[in-house]
Coordinates of C-alpha atoms in Angstrom, one line a residue:
M1069 CA -6.0 20.5 2.4
P1070 CA -4.6 21.1 5.9
R1071 CA -0.8 21.2 6.1
G1072 CA -0.7 18.2 8.5
Q1073 CA -2.7 16.1 6.1
K1074 CA -0.3 17.0 3.2
S1075 CA 2.7 15.9 5.3
K1076 CA 1.0 12.6 6.0
L1077 CA 0.3 12.1 2.3
R1078 CA 3.9 12.9 1.3
A1079 CA 5.2 10.5 4.0
R1080 CA 2.8 7.8 2.7
E1081 CA 4.0 8.3 -0.9
K1082 CA 7.7 8.1 0.1
R1083 CA 6.9 4.7 1.9
R1084 CA 5.2 3.5 -1.3
Q1085 CA 8.0 4.6 -3.5
A1086 CA 10.5 2.8 -1.3
R1087 CA 8.5 -0.4 -1.7
G1088 CA 8.4 0.1 -5.5
E1089 CA 4.6 0.7 -5.4
P1090 CA 2.7 2.9 -7.9
Q1091 CA 2.0 6.3 -6.3
G1092 CA -1.2 6.9 -4.5
L1093 CA -3.7 9.6 -5.3
G1094 CA -2.0 12.4 -3.4
G1095 CA 1.2 12.1 -5.4
T1096 CA -0.3 12.1 -8.9
Q1097 CA -3.0 14.7 -9.2
A1098 CA -1.0 16.7 -11.7
T1099 CA 1.6 14.3 -13.2
A1100 CA 0.8 15.4 -16.7
A1101 CA 0.1 19.1 -16.1
N1102 CA 3.4 20.1 -17.6
V1103 CA 2.7 18.2 -20.8
E1104 CA 2.3 20.5 -23.9
E1105 CA -1.2 21.1 -24.9
S1106 CA -2.2 19.6 -28.2
P1107 CA -3.6 22.1 -30.7
N1108 CA -6.0 19.4 -31.9
S1109 CA -7.6 19.0 -28.5
P1110 CA -11.3 19.9 -28.5
V1111 CA -11.1 21.5 -25.1
S1112 CA -8.4 24.0 -24.1
G1113 CA -6.3 23.7 -21.0
D1114 CA -3.5 21.7 -19.5
T1115 CA -3.3 18.0 -20.1
P1116 CA -4.8 16.4 -17.0
P1117 CA -3.1 14.2 -14.5
S1118 CA -3.3 10.5 -14.2
S1119 CA -5.9 8.8 -12.0
P1120 CA -7.0 5.3 -11.1
A1121 CA -9.9 5.6 -13.4
A1122 CA -8.2 6.6 -16.4
G1123 CA -5.3 5.9 -14.5
A1124 CA -6.1 6.9 -10.9
S1125 CA -2.6 6.6 -9.5
Q1126 CA 0.7 6.3 -11.2
E1127 CA 1.1 3.4 -13.5
P1128 CA 2.8 0.3 -12.2
Q1129 CA 6.6 0.3 -12.8
G1130 CA 7.4 0.0 -16.4
S1131 CA 4.1 1.3 -17.6
P1132 CA 3.3 4.8 -18.8
A1133 CA 0.9 7.1 -17.0
T1134 CA -2.6 7.4 -18.4
S1135 CA -4.1 10.8 -19.2
S1136 CA -7.5 11.6 -17.9
P1137 CA -10.3 12.2 -20.4
A1138 CA -11.2 15.5 -18.8
A1139 CA -8.5 17.7 -20.2
G1140 CA -9.2 21.4 -19.7
V1141 CA -12.0 20.8 -17.1
S1142 CA -11.0 22.7 -14.0
C1143 CA -12.5 22.7 -10.5
Q1144 CA -11.7 25.4 -8.1
R1145 CA -11.4 23.1 -5.1
S1146 CA -8.3 21.4 -6.4
N1147 CA -6.3 24.3 -7.8
V1148 CA -3.9 24.8 -4.9
G1149 CA -3.1 21.1 -4.6
A1150 CA -2.6 20.7 -8.3
K1151 CA -0.2 23.6 -8.4
S1152 CA 2.0 22.1 -5.7
Q1153 CA 1.9 18.7 -7.4
V1154 CA 3.0 20.3 -10.7
R1155 CA 6.1 21.7 -9.0
K1156 CA 6.8 18.4 -7.4
N1157 CA 6.4 16.4 -10.6
K1158 CA 8.5 18.9 -12.6
N1159 CA 11.3 18.2 -10.1
S1160 CA 10.9 14.5 -10.4
S1161 CA 10.6 14.3 -14.2
Q1162 CA 14.2 14.9 -15.0
A1163 CA 15.1 11.2 -15.1
P1164 CA 16.1 10.1 -18.7
T1165 CA 13.5 8.0 -20.5
S1166 CA 14.0 5.5 -23.4
P1167 CA 12.5 6.2 -26.8
E1168 CA 10.1 3.3 -26.3
S1169 CA 8.9 4.7 -23.0
T1170 CA 8.5 8.1 -24.6
H1171 CA 6.5 6.6 -27.5
N1172 CA 4.2 4.7 -25.1
D1173 CA 3.7 7.8 -23.0
L1174 CA 2.6 9.7 -26.1
L1175 CA 0.2 7.0 -27.0
T1176 CA -1.4 7.0 -23.6
R1177 CA -1.9 10.8 -23.8
K1178 CA -3.5 10.2 -27.2
V1179 CA -5.9 7.7 -25.5
G1180 CA -6.8 10.4 -23.0
M1181 CA -7.4 13.0 -25.7
L1182 CA -9.6 10.6 -27.7
M1183 CA -11.6 9.8 -24.5
Q1184 CA -12.2 13.5 -24.0
F1185 CA -13.2 13.9 -27.7
L1186 CA -15.7 11.0 -27.4
L1187 CA -17.3 12.5 -24.3
E1188 CA -17.6 15.9 -26.0
K1189 CA -19.3 14.2 -29.0
H1190 CA -21.6 12.2 -26.7
K1191 CA -22.6 15.4 -24.9
M1192 CA -23.5 17.1 -28.2
R1193 CA -25.2 14.0 -29.5
A1194 CA -23.0 14.4 -32.6
P1195 CA -21.8 11.6 -34.9
I1196 CA -18.4 10.2 -34.1
L1197 CA -16.4 9.7 -37.3
K1198 CA -13.1 7.9 -37.7
A1199 CA -11.7 10.8 -39.8
D1200 CA -12.4 13.2 -36.9
M1201 CA -10.7 10.8 -34.4
L1202 CA -7.6 10.6 -36.6
K1203 CA -7.5 14.4 -36.6
I1204 CA -7.6 14.5 -32.8
I1205 CA -4.7 12.0 -32.3
N1206 CA -2.8 13.4 -35.4
K1207 CA -2.5 11.4 -38.6
R1208 CA 1.1 10.6 -37.8
Y1209 CA -0.3 8.1 -35.4
R1210 CA -2.5 6.4 -38.0
E1211 CA -0.7 3.1 -37.6
D1212 CA -1.3 3.2 -33.8
F1213 CA -5.0 4.2 -34.2
P1214 CA -6.5 0.7 -33.7
D1215 CA -4.6 0.2 -30.4
I1216 CA -5.5 3.8 -29.3
L1217 CA -9.1 3.3 -30.1
R1218 CA -9.2 -0.1 -28.4
K1219 CA -7.8 1.3 -25.1
A1220 CA -10.0 4.4 -25.3
S1221 CA -13.1 2.3 -25.8
E1222 CA -12.2 -0.1 -22.9
R1223 CA -11.6 2.8 -20.5
M1224 CA -14.8 4.6 -21.6
E1225 CA -16.8 1.6 -20.7
L1226 CA -14.9 0.8 -17.5
V1227 CA -14.9 4.4 -16.1
F1228 CA -18.0 6.0 -17.6
G1229 CA -20.1 3.0 -18.5
L1230 CA -20.2 4.1 -22.2
E1231 CA -19.8 1.5 -24.9
L1232 CA -18.5 2.6 -28.3
K1233 CA -20.3 0.8 -31.2
E1234 CA -20.0 1.1 -34.9
V1235 CA -23.2 2.4 -36.5
K1236 CA -22.7 -0.2 -39.3
P1237 CA -19.7 -2.5 -40.0
G1238 CA -17.0 -0.8 -42.0
G1239 CA -18.9 2.5 -42.0
H1240 CA -16.3 4.4 -39.9
S1241 CA -19.1 6.0 -37.9
Y1242 CA -19.7 5.3 -34.1
I1243 CA -22.1 6.0 -31.3
L1244 CA -21.7 5.7 -27.5
V1245 CA -24.3 3.6 -25.7
S1246 CA -24.7 3.7 -21.9
S1247 CA -24.1 0.3 -20.3
L1248 CA -25.0 1.6 -16.8
D1249 CA -28.3 1.2 -15.1
L1250 CA -29.2 4.9 -14.5
T1251 CA -32.2 6.3 -12.7
S1252 CA -34.3 9.1 -14.1
D1253 CA -32.1 11.7 -12.3
G1254 CA -28.9 10.3 -13.7
S1255 CA -27.6 8.5 -10.6
V1256 CA -26.4 5.0 -10.8
S1257 CA -28.8 2.2 -9.8
S1258 CA -27.7 -1.4 -9.3
P1259 CA -30.6 -3.5 -8.0
G1260 CA -29.5 -6.5 -10.0
G1261 CA -26.0 -6.8 -8.4
F1262 CA -22.6 -5.1 -8.1
P1263 CA -21.9 -2.6 -10.9
E1264 CA -18.7 -3.7 -12.5
N1265 CA -18.2 -0.4 -14.4
G1266 CA -18.9 3.2 -13.7
L1267 CA -17.6 5.4 -11.0
L1268 CA -17.9 3.0 -8.1
M1269 CA -14.9 0.7 -9.0
P1270 CA -12.5 3.7 -9.5
L1271 CA -13.6 5.1 -6.1
L1272 CA -13.1 1.8 -4.4
G1273 CA -9.7 1.6 -6.1
V1274 CA -8.7 5.1 -4.8
I1275 CA -9.8 4.1 -1.3
F1276 CA -7.9 0.8 -1.4
L1277 CA -4.7 2.3 -2.8
S1278 CA -4.8 5.0 -0.1
G1279 CA -4.7 2.6 2.8
N1280 CA -8.4 1.6 2.9
R1281 CA -9.7 5.0 3.8
T1282 CA -9.5 8.3 1.9
S1283 CA -10.2 11.9 2.9
E1284 CA -13.0 13.7 1.2
E1285 CA -10.5 16.3 -0.1
D1286 CA -8.6 13.5 -1.9
I1287 CA -11.8 12.0 -3.3
W1288 CA -12.7 15.4 -4.8
E1289 CA -9.2 15.9 -6.2
F1290 CA -9.6 12.6 -7.9
L1291 CA -13.0 13.4 -9.3
N1292 CA -11.8 16.8 -10.4
V1293 CA -9.2 15.0 -12.5
L1294 CA -12.0 13.2 -14.3
G1295 CA -13.8 16.5 -14.8
I1296 CA -16.4 15.7 -12.1
C1297 CA -16.8 18.8 -10.0
D1298 CA -18.7 19.4 -6.8
G1299 CA -21.8 21.4 -7.6
R1300 CA -21.6 20.8 -11.3
R1301 CA -23.9 18.3 -12.9
H1302 CA -22.1 15.6 -14.8
L1303 CA -23.2 14.3 -18.2
V1304 CA -23.0 10.6 -17.1
F1305 CA -23.3 10.6 -13.3
G1306 CA -25.6 13.5 -12.6
E1307 CA -25.1 15.5 -9.4
P1308 CA -21.7 14.1 -8.1
R1309 CA -22.0 15.1 -4.4
K1310 CA -25.4 13.4 -4.1
L1311 CA -24.1 10.3 -5.9
I1312 CA -21.1 9.7 -3.6
T1313 CA -22.4 11.0 -0.3
Q1314 CA -26.0 9.8 -0.5
D1315 CA -26.8 7.3 -3.3
L1316 CA -23.7 5.1 -3.0
V1317 CA -23.8 5.5 0.8
Q1318 CA -27.5 4.5 1.1
E1319 CA -26.8 1.5 -1.1
K1320 CA -24.0 0.7 1.4
Y1321 CA -21.3 0.6 -1.3
L1322 CA -19.5 3.5 0.4
E1323 CA -19.2 4.7 4.0
Y1324 CA -19.0 8.5 4.5
R1325 CA -18.1 9.6 8.0
Q1326 CA -16.6 12.4 10.0
V1327 CA -13.0 12.0 11.0
A1328 CA -12.8 11.4 14.8
N1329 CA -11.9 14.6 16.8
S1330 CA -11.6 16.7 13.7
D1331 CA -12.3 20.4 14.3
P1332 CA -13.4 21.9 12.0
P1333 CA -15.2 18.7 10.9
R1334 CA -13.5 16.7 8.1
Y1335 CA -14.9 13.6 6.4
E1336 CA -13.5 10.5 4.9
F1337 CA -14.7 7.6 2.7
L1338 CA -14.3 3.8 3.3
W1339 CA -15.7 0.8 1.6
G1340 CA -19.2 0.1 2.7
P1341 CA -20.5 -3.3 3.9
R1342 CA -22.1 -4.1 0.5
A1343 CA -18.8 -3.4 -1.3
H1344 CA -17.0 -5.8 1.1
A1345 CA -19.7 -8.4 0.5
E1346 CA -20.1 -8.1 -3.3
T1347 CA -16.6 -7.5 -4.4
S1348 CA -13.0 -7.9 -3.1
K1349 CA -9.7 -6.1 -3.0
M1350 CA -8.5 -8.6 -5.7
K1351 CA -11.3 -7.8 -8.0
V1352 CA -10.7 -4.0 -7.6
L1353 CA -7.0 -4.6 -8.2
E1354 CA -7.9 -6.6 -11.3
F1355 CA -10.0 -3.7 -12.5
L1356 CA -7.1 -1.3 -12.1
A1357 CA -4.9 -3.8 -13.9
R1358 CA -7.3 -3.8 -16.8
I1359 CA -7.1 0.0 -16.9
Y1360 CA -3.3 -0.2 -17.1
D1361 CA -3.1 -3.2 -19.5
T1362 CA -1.1 -5.1 -16.9
V1363 CA -1.6 -7.7 -14.2
P1364 CA -2.5 -7.3 -10.5
S1365 CA 1.0 -8.3 -9.3
A1366 CA 2.3 -5.2 -10.9
F1367 CA 1.1 -3.6 -7.7
P1368 CA 3.2 -5.8 -5.3
F1369 CA 2.3 -4.3 -1.9
H1370 CA -1.5 -4.1 -2.7
Y1371 CA -1.4 -7.5 -4.4
E1372 CA -0.1 -9.1 -1.2
E1373 CA -2.8 -7.4 0.8
A1374 CA -5.4 -8.6 -1.8
L1375 CA -4.1 -12.2 -1.5
R1376 CA -4.4 -12.1 2.3
D1377 CA -7.9 -10.8 1.9
E1378 CA -8.7 -13.7 -0.5
E1379 CA -7.3 -16.2 2.0
E1380 CA -9.4 -14.7 4.8
R1381 CA -12.5 -14.9 2.7
A1382 CA -11.8 -18.5 1.8
R1383 CA -11.4 -19.4 5.5
A1384 CA -14.7 -17.6 6.3
R1385 CA -16.5 -19.5 3.5
A1386 CA -15.1 -22.8 4.8
A1387 CA -16.1 -22.0 8.3
A1388 CA -19.6 -21.0 7.2
G1389 CA -19.9 -24.2 5.1
A1390 CA -18.8 -26.4 8.1
A1391 CA -21.3 -24.7 10.4
S1392 CA -24.0 -25.2 7.8
T1393 CA -23.1 -28.8 7.5
T1394 CA -23.1 -29.3 11.3
K1395 CA -26.5 -27.7 11.6
A1396 CA -27.9 -29.8 8.8
G1397 CA -26.6 -32.9 10.4
A1398 CA -28.1 -32.0 13.7
R1399 CA -31.5 -31.4 12.1
S1400 CA -31.3 -34.7 10.3
R1401 CA -30.4 -36.6 13.5
A1402 CA -33.2 -34.9 15.4
K1403 CA -35.7 -35.7 12.7
S1404 CA -34.6 -39.3 12.6
S1405 CA -34.8 -39.6 16.4
R1406 CA -38.4 -38.3 16.3
S1407 CA -39.5 -40.6 13.5
S1408 CA -38.0 -43.7 15.4
R1409 CA -40.0 -43.1 18.5
P1410 CA -43.0 -45.5 19.0

């Protein structure tokens, strides 16, 4: 990422921190990279950072950061940015934490590890057994397992569109079933309406939290956190570049355009007209709140923006309704006038 862009991101993060907002994407790409690697993890590598999808930005105040399910998956494009963020987060992680906060943070890491394990099993089409999941999270967390499994299941469906189901009640064996409408090439199709789960909502969340526009570099850093790499086919979403720069753009959910006067050319993402029409900032914020097990008002600055957006939408609907009523009245009067003529 160009040095000037990094400076802008740092300045934006400082403004958000001053407002008490959760960090945006640029400040959280490696928040958990200094966490010790679990020997039970099915894929080696550093514990991945938080993200709005499995947490895309930092958690709201008072909530623990959520680990990404893509531990150990590295993408070359984000290495430099990740290293700088590791140094930054090491310096900012010296504040004392309470035992309760530490426990909650451990549980959220376990959620991320379990999500990663579920994806690996789904990729191999292997059975998912409760006993194996307990080994992944460590049997010391047996009492917390129901809550960990619940959160991991919710986030698997919200982010990846994969629903965890028991093979038979009480059998302690599970399978993952896709709840996304996928085309034959693996891309997301949504002819019946707005897709409430899958990659689109997290992407819209990243864009919203970043000031309603996000550089392509930041989008790829976010996707890398989820183990979605440019040029590498993804198990759920197929070819990621085609999905985000063609499919979702052609469906008008995203806008992908060159940054004005950029040389060499740089690109950015915005909400597309269909996203504005079929969802809202409040709905996206509610989606993020579900990821975090919190409420939209936990993001105070963005919550205020979402409320203003709701008010503007309500006024627009009222104006459209009034115009429709006026037109209907005019047609009725014209029809009555014609029928009363001799």
